[in-house]
PDB file of C-alpha atoms in Angstrom:
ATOM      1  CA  UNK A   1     -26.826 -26.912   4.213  1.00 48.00           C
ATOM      2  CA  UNK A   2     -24.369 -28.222   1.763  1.00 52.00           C
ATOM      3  CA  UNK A   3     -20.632 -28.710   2.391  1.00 49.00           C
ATOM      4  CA  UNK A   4     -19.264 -25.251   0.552  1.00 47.00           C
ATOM      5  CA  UNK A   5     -22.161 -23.526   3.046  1.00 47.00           C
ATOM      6  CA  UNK A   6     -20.511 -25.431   5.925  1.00 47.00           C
ATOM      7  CA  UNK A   7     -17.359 -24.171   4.886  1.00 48.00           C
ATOM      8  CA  UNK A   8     -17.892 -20.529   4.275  1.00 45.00           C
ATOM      9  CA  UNK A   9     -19.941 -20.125   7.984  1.00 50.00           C
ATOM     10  CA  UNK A  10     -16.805 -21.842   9.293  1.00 49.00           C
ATOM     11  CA  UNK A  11     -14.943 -19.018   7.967  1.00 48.00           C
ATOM     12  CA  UNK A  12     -17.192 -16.370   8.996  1.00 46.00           C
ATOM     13  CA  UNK A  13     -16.875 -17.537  12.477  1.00 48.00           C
ATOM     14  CA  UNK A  14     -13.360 -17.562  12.156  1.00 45.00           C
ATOM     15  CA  UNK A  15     -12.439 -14.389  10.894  1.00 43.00           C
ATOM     16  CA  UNK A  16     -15.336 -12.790  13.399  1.00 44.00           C
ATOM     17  CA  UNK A  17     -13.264 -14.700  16.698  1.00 45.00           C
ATOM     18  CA  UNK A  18     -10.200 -13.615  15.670  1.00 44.00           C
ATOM     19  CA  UNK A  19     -10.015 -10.034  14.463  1.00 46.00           C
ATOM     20  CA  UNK A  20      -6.812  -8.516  13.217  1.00 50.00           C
ATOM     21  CA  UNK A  21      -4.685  -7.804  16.102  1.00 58.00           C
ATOM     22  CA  UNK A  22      -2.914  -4.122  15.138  1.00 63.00           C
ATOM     23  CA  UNK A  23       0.875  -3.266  16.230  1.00 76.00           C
ATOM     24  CA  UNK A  24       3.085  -0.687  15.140  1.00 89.00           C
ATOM     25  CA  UNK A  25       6.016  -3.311  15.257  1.00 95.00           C
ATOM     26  CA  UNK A  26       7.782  -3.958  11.127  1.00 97.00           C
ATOM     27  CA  UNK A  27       9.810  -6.536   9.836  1.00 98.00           C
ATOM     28  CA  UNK A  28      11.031  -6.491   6.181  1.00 98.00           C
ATOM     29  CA  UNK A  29      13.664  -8.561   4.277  1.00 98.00           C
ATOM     30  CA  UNK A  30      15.083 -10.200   0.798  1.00 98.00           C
ATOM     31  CA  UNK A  31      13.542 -14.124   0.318  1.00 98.00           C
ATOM     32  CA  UNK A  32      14.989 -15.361  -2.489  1.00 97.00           C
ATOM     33  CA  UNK A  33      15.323 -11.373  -4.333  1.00 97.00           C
ATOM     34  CA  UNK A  34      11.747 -11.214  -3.707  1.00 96.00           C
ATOM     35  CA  UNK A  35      10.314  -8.460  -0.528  1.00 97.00           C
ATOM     36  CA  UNK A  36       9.063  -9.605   2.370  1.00 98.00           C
ATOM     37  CA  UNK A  37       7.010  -6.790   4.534  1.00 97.00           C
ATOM     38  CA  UNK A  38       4.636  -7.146   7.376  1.00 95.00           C
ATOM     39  CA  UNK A  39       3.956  -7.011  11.174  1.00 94.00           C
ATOM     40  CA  UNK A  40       5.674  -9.471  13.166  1.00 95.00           C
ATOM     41  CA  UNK A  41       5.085 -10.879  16.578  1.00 94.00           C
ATOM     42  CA  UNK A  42       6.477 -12.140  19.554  1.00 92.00           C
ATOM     43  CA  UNK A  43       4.738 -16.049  20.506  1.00 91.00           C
ATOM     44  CA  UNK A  44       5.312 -18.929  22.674  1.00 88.00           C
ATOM     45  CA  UNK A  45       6.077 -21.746  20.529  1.00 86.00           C
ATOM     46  CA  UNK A  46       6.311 -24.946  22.224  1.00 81.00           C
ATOM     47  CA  UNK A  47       9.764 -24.082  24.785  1.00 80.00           C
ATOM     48  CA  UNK A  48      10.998 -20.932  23.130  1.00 87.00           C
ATOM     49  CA  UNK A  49       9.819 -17.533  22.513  1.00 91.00           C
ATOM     50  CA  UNK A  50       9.858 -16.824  18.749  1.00 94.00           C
ATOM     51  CA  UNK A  51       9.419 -13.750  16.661  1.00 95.00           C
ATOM     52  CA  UNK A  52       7.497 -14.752  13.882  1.00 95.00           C
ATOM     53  CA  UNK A  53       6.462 -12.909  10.707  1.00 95.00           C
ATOM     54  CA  UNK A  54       3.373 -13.979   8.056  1.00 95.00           C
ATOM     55  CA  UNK A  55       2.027 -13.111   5.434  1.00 94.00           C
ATOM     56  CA  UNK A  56      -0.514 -14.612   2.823  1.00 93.00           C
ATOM     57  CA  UNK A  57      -1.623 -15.675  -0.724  1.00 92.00           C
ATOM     58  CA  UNK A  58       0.439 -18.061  -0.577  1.00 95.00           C
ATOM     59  CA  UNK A  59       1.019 -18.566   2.947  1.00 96.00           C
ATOM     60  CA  UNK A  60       4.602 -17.089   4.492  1.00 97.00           C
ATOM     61  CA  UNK A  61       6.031 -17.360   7.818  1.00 97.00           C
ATOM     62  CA  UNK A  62       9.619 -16.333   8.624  1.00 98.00           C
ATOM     63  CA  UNK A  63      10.365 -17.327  12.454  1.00 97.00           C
ATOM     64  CA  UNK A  64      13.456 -15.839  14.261  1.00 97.00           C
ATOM     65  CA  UNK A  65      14.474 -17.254  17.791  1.00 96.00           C
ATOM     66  CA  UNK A  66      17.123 -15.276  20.146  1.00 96.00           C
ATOM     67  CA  UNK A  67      18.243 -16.522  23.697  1.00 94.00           C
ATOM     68  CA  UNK A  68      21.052 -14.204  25.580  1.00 92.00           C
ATOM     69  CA  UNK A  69      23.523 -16.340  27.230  1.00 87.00           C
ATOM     70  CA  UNK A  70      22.558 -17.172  30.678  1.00 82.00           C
ATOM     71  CA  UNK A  71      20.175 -14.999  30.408  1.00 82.00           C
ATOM     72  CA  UNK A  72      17.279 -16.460  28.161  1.00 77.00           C
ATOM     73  CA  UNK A  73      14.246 -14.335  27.078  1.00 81.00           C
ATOM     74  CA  UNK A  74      15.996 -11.452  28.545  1.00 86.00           C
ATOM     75  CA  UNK A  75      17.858  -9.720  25.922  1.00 92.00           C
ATOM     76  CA  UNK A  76      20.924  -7.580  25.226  1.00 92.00           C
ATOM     77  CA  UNK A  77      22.102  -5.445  22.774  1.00 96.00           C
ATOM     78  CA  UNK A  78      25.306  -6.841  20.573  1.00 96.00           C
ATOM     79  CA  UNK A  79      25.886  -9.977  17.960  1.00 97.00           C
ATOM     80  CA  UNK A  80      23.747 -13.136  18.436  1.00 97.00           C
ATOM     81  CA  UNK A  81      25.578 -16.334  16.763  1.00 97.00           C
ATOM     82  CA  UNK A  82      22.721 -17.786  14.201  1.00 98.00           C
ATOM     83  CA  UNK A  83      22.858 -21.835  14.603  1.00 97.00           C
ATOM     84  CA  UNK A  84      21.081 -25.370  13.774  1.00 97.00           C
ATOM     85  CA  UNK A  85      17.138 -23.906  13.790  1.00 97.00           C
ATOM     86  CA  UNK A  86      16.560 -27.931  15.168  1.00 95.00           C
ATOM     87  CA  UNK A  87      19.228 -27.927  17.637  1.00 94.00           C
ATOM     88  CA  UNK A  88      19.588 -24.182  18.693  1.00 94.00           C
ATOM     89  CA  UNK A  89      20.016 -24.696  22.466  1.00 91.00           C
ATOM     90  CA  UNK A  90      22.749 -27.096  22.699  1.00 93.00           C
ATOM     91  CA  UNK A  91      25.398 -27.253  25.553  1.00 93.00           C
ATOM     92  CA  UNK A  92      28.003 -27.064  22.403  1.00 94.00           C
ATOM     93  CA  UNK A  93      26.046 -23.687  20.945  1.00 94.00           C
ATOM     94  CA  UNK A  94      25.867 -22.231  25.008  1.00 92.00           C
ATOM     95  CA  UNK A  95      29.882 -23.471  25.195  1.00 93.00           C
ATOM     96  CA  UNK A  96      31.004 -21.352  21.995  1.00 92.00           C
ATOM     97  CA  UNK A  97      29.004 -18.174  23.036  1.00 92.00           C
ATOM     98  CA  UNK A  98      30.518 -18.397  26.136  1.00 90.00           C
ATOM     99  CA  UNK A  99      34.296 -18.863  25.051  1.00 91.00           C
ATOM    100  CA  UNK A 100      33.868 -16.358  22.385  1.00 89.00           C
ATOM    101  CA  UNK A 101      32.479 -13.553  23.930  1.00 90.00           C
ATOM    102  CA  UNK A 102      31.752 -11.435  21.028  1.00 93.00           C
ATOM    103  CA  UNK A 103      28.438 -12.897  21.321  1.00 96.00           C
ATOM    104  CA  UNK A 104      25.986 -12.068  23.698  1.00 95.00           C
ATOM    105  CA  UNK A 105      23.840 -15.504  22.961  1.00 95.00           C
ATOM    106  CA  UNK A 106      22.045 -17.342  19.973  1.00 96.00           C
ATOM    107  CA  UNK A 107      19.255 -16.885  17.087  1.00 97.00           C
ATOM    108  CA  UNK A 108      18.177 -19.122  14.913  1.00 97.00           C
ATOM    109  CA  UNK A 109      15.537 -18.772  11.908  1.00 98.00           C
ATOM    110  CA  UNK A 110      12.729 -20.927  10.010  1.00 98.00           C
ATOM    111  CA  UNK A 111      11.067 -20.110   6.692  1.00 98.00           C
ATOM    112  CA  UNK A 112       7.543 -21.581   5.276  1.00 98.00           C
ATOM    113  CA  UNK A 113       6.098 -20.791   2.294  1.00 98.00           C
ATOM    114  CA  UNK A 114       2.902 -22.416   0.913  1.00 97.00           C
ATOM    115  CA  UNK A 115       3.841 -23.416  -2.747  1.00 97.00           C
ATOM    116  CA  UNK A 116       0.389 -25.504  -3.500  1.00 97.00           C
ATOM    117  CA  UNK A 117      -3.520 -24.482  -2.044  1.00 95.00           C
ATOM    118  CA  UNK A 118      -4.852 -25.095   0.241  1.00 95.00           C
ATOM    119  CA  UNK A 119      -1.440 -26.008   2.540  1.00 96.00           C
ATOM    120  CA  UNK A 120      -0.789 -28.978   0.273  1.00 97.00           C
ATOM    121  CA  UNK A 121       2.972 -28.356  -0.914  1.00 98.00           C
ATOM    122  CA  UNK A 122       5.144 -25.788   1.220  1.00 98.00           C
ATOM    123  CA  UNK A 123       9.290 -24.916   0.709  1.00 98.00           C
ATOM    124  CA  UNK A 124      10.719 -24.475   3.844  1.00 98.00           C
ATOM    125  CA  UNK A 125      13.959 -23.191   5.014  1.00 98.00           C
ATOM    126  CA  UNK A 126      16.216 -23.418   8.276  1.00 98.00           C
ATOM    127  CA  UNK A 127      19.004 -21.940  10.009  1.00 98.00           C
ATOM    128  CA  UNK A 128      22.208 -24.129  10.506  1.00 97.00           C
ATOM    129  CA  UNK A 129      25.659 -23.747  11.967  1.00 96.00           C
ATOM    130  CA  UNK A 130      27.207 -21.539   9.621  1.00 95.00           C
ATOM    131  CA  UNK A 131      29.031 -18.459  11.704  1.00 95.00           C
ATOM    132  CA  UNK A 132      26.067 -16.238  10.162  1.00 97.00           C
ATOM    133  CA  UNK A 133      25.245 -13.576  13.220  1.00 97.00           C
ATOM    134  CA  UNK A 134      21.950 -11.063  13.676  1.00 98.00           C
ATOM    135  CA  UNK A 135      22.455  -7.460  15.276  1.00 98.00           C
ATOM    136  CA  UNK A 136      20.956  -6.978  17.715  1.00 97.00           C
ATOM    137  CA  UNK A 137      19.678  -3.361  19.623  1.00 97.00           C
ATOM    138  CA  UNK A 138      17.522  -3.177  22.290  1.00 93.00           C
ATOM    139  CA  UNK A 139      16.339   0.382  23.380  1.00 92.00           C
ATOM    140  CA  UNK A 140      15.122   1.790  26.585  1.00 90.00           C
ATOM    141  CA  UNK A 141      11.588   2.135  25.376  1.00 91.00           C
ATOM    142  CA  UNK A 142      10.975  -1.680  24.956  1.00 90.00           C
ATOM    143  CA  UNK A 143      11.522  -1.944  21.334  1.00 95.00           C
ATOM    144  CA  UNK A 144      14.206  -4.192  20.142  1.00 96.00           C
ATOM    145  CA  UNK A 145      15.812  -3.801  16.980  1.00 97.00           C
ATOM    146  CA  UNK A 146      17.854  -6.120  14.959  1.00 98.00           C
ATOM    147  CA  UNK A 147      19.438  -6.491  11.318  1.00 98.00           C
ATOM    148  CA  UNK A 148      20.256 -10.039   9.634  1.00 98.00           C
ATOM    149  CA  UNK A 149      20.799 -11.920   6.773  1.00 98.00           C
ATOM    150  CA  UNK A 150      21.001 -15.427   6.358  1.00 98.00           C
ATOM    151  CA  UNK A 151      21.617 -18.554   3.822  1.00 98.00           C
ATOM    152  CA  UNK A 152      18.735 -21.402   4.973  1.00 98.00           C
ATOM    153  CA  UNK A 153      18.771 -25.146   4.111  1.00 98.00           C
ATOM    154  CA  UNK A 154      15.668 -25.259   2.177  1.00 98.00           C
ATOM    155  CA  UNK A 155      13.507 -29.099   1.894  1.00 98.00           C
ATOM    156  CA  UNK A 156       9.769 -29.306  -0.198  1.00 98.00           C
ATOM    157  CA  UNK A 157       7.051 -31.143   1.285  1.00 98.00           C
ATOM    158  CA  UNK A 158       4.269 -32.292   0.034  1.00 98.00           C
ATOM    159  CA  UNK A 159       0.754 -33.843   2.101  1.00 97.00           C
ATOM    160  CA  UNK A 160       0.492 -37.445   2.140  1.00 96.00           C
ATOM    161  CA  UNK A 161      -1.840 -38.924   0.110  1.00 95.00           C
ATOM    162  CA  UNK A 162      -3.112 -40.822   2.926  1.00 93.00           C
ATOM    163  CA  UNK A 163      -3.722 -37.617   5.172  1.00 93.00           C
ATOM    164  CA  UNK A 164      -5.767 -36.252   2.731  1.00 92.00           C
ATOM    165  CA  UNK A 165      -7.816 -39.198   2.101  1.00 92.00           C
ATOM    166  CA  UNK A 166      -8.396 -39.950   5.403  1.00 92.00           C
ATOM    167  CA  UNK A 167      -8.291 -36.289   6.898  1.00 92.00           C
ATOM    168  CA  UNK A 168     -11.000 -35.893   3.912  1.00 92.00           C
ATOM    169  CA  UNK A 169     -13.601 -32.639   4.552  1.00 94.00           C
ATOM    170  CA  UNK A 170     -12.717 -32.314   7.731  1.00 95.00           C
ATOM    171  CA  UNK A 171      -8.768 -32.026   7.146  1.00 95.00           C
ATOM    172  CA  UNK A 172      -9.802 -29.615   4.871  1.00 94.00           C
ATOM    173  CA  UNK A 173     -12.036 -27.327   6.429  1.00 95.00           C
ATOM    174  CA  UNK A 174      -9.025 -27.290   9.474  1.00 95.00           C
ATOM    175  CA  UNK A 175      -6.666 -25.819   7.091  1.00 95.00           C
ATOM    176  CA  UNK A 176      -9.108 -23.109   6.190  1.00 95.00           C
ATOM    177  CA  UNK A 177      -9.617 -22.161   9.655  1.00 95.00           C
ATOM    178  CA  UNK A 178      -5.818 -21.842  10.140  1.00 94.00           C
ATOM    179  CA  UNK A 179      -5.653 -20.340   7.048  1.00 94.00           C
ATOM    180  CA  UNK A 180      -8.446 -17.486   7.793  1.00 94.00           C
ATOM    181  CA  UNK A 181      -6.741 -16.882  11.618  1.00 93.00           C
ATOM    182  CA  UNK A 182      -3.132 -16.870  10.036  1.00 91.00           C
ATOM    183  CA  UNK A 183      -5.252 -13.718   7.711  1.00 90.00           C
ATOM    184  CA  UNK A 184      -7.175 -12.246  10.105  1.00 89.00           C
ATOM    185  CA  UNK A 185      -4.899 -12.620  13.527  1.00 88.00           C
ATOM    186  CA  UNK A 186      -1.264 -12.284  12.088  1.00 85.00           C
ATOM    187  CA  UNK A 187      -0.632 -15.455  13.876  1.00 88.00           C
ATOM    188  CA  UNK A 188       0.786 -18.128  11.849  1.00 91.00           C
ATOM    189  CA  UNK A 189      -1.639 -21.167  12.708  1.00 91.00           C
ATOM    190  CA  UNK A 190      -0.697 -24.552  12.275  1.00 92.00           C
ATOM    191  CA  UNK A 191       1.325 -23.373   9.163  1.00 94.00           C
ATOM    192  CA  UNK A 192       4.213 -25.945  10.049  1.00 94.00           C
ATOM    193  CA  UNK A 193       4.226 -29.005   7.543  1.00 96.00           C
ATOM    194  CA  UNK A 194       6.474 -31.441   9.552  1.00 94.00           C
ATOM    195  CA  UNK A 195       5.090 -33.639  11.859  1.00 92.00           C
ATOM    196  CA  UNK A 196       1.587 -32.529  10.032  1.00 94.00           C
ATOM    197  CA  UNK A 197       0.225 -35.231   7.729  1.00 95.00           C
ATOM    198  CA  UNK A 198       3.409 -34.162   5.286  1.00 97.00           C
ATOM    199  CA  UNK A 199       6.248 -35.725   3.342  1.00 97.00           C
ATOM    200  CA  UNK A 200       9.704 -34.163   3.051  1.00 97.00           C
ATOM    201  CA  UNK A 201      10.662 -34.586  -0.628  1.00 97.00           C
ATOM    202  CA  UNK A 202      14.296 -35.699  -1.807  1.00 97.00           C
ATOM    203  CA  UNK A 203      14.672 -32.282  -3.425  1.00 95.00           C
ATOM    204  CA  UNK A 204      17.170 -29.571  -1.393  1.00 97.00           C
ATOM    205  CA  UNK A 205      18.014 -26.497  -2.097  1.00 98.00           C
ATOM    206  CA  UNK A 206      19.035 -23.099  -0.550  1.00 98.00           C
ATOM    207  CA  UNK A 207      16.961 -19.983   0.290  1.00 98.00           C
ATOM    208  CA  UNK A 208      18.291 -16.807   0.623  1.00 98.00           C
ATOM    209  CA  UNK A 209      17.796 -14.053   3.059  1.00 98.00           C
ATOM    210  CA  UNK A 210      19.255 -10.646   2.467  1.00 98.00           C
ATOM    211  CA  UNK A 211      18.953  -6.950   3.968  1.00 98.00           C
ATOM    212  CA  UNK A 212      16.301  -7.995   7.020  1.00 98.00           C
ATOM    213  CA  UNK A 213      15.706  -6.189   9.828  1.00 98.00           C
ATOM    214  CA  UNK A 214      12.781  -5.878  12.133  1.00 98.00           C
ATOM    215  CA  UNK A 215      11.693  -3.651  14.781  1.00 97.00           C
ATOM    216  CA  UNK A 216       9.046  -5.044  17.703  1.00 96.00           C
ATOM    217  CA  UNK A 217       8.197  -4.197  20.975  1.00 93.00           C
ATOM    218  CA  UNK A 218       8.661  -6.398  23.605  1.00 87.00           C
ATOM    219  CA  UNK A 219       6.549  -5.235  26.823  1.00 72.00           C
TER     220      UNK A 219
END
């Protein structure tokens, strides 16, 4: 069996493991003047509970985190204060929410977008300490509801040359895996560039978020 026979049985196993996972939750939103629309979903992302949205061809995730002061996961209806999507949780983030107490706690928000197949260039965007707020509602039957828009600090990055050398058929058959679960589970595998075999280029720019709002259920 050649390689491209490898590959597509790879696949095939893939997709079969992890069929699509139905909700009736909705997210949609402005990137950049351009719609965004799909199912998002609630998942444990290293210390923090994210709601994350994907799509694909190319490759899209938009990531929102919220945290109600002293409260964590457990959330409350009002005006979460959007911060630093590296440093959300910081005693000087906790300190402002809790001396003005317009907010009930803090969000922050991540964009990735594949720019180059298969995962070899993405444009990604974060969150910083701007004063920029989401809405949030949270209903008695478990759905919680929020509006937002939001300016992101947006870096390219391309894969090393080295990682791709080295990571060689085996790199690549990895990204098609997370490529065909990010598809077939809504789940955005591995779909982060930093820390991944990447480069952050010198070029910066801005990405803009406009008219979002998403509704998910949370138990």
């Amino acid at each position: 069996m050649n390689r491209h026979h490898v590959l597509l049985a790879l696949l095939f196993i893939t997709t079969t493991t992890f069929g699509q996972i139905a909700n009736s939750n909705t997210l949609k939103a402005q990137i950049d003047g351009k719609e965004f629309t799909t199912q998002p979903r609630r998942v444990r992302i290293g210390n923090f509970w994210w709601i994350t949205a994907n799509t694909v061809k190319p490759d899209k995730s938009l990531r929102i985190w919220l945290s109600a002061y002293n409260k964590g996961d457990i959330l409350e209806t009002g005006t979460y204060l959007v911060v630093d999507a590296d440093k959300p949780d910081t005693k000087e983030n906790r300190k402002k929410v809790e001396d003005l107490t317009k907010y009930k706690g803090l969000a922050a928000i991540k964009y990735m977008e594949e720019t180059r197949e298969p995962r070899m260039e993405y444009h990604t965007g974060k969150s910083q300490n701007t004063d920029e707020t989401i809405e949030v509602k949270m209903g008695a039957d478990g759905f919680l509801e929020a509006t937002f828009s939001a300016t992101l600090v947006g870096n390219y990055w391309k894969e090393k040359a080295t990682a791709t050398v080295f990571g060689g058929m085996g790199r690549l058959v990895s990204k098609m895996e997370d490529k065909a679960i990010t598809k077939t589970s809504g789940y955005d595998s591995a779909i982060d560039p930093e820390g991944n075999g990447y480069k952050k280029q010198d070029k910066q720019d801005q990405i803009s978020i406009t008219n979002g709002s998403f509704k998910l259920k949370m138990n």
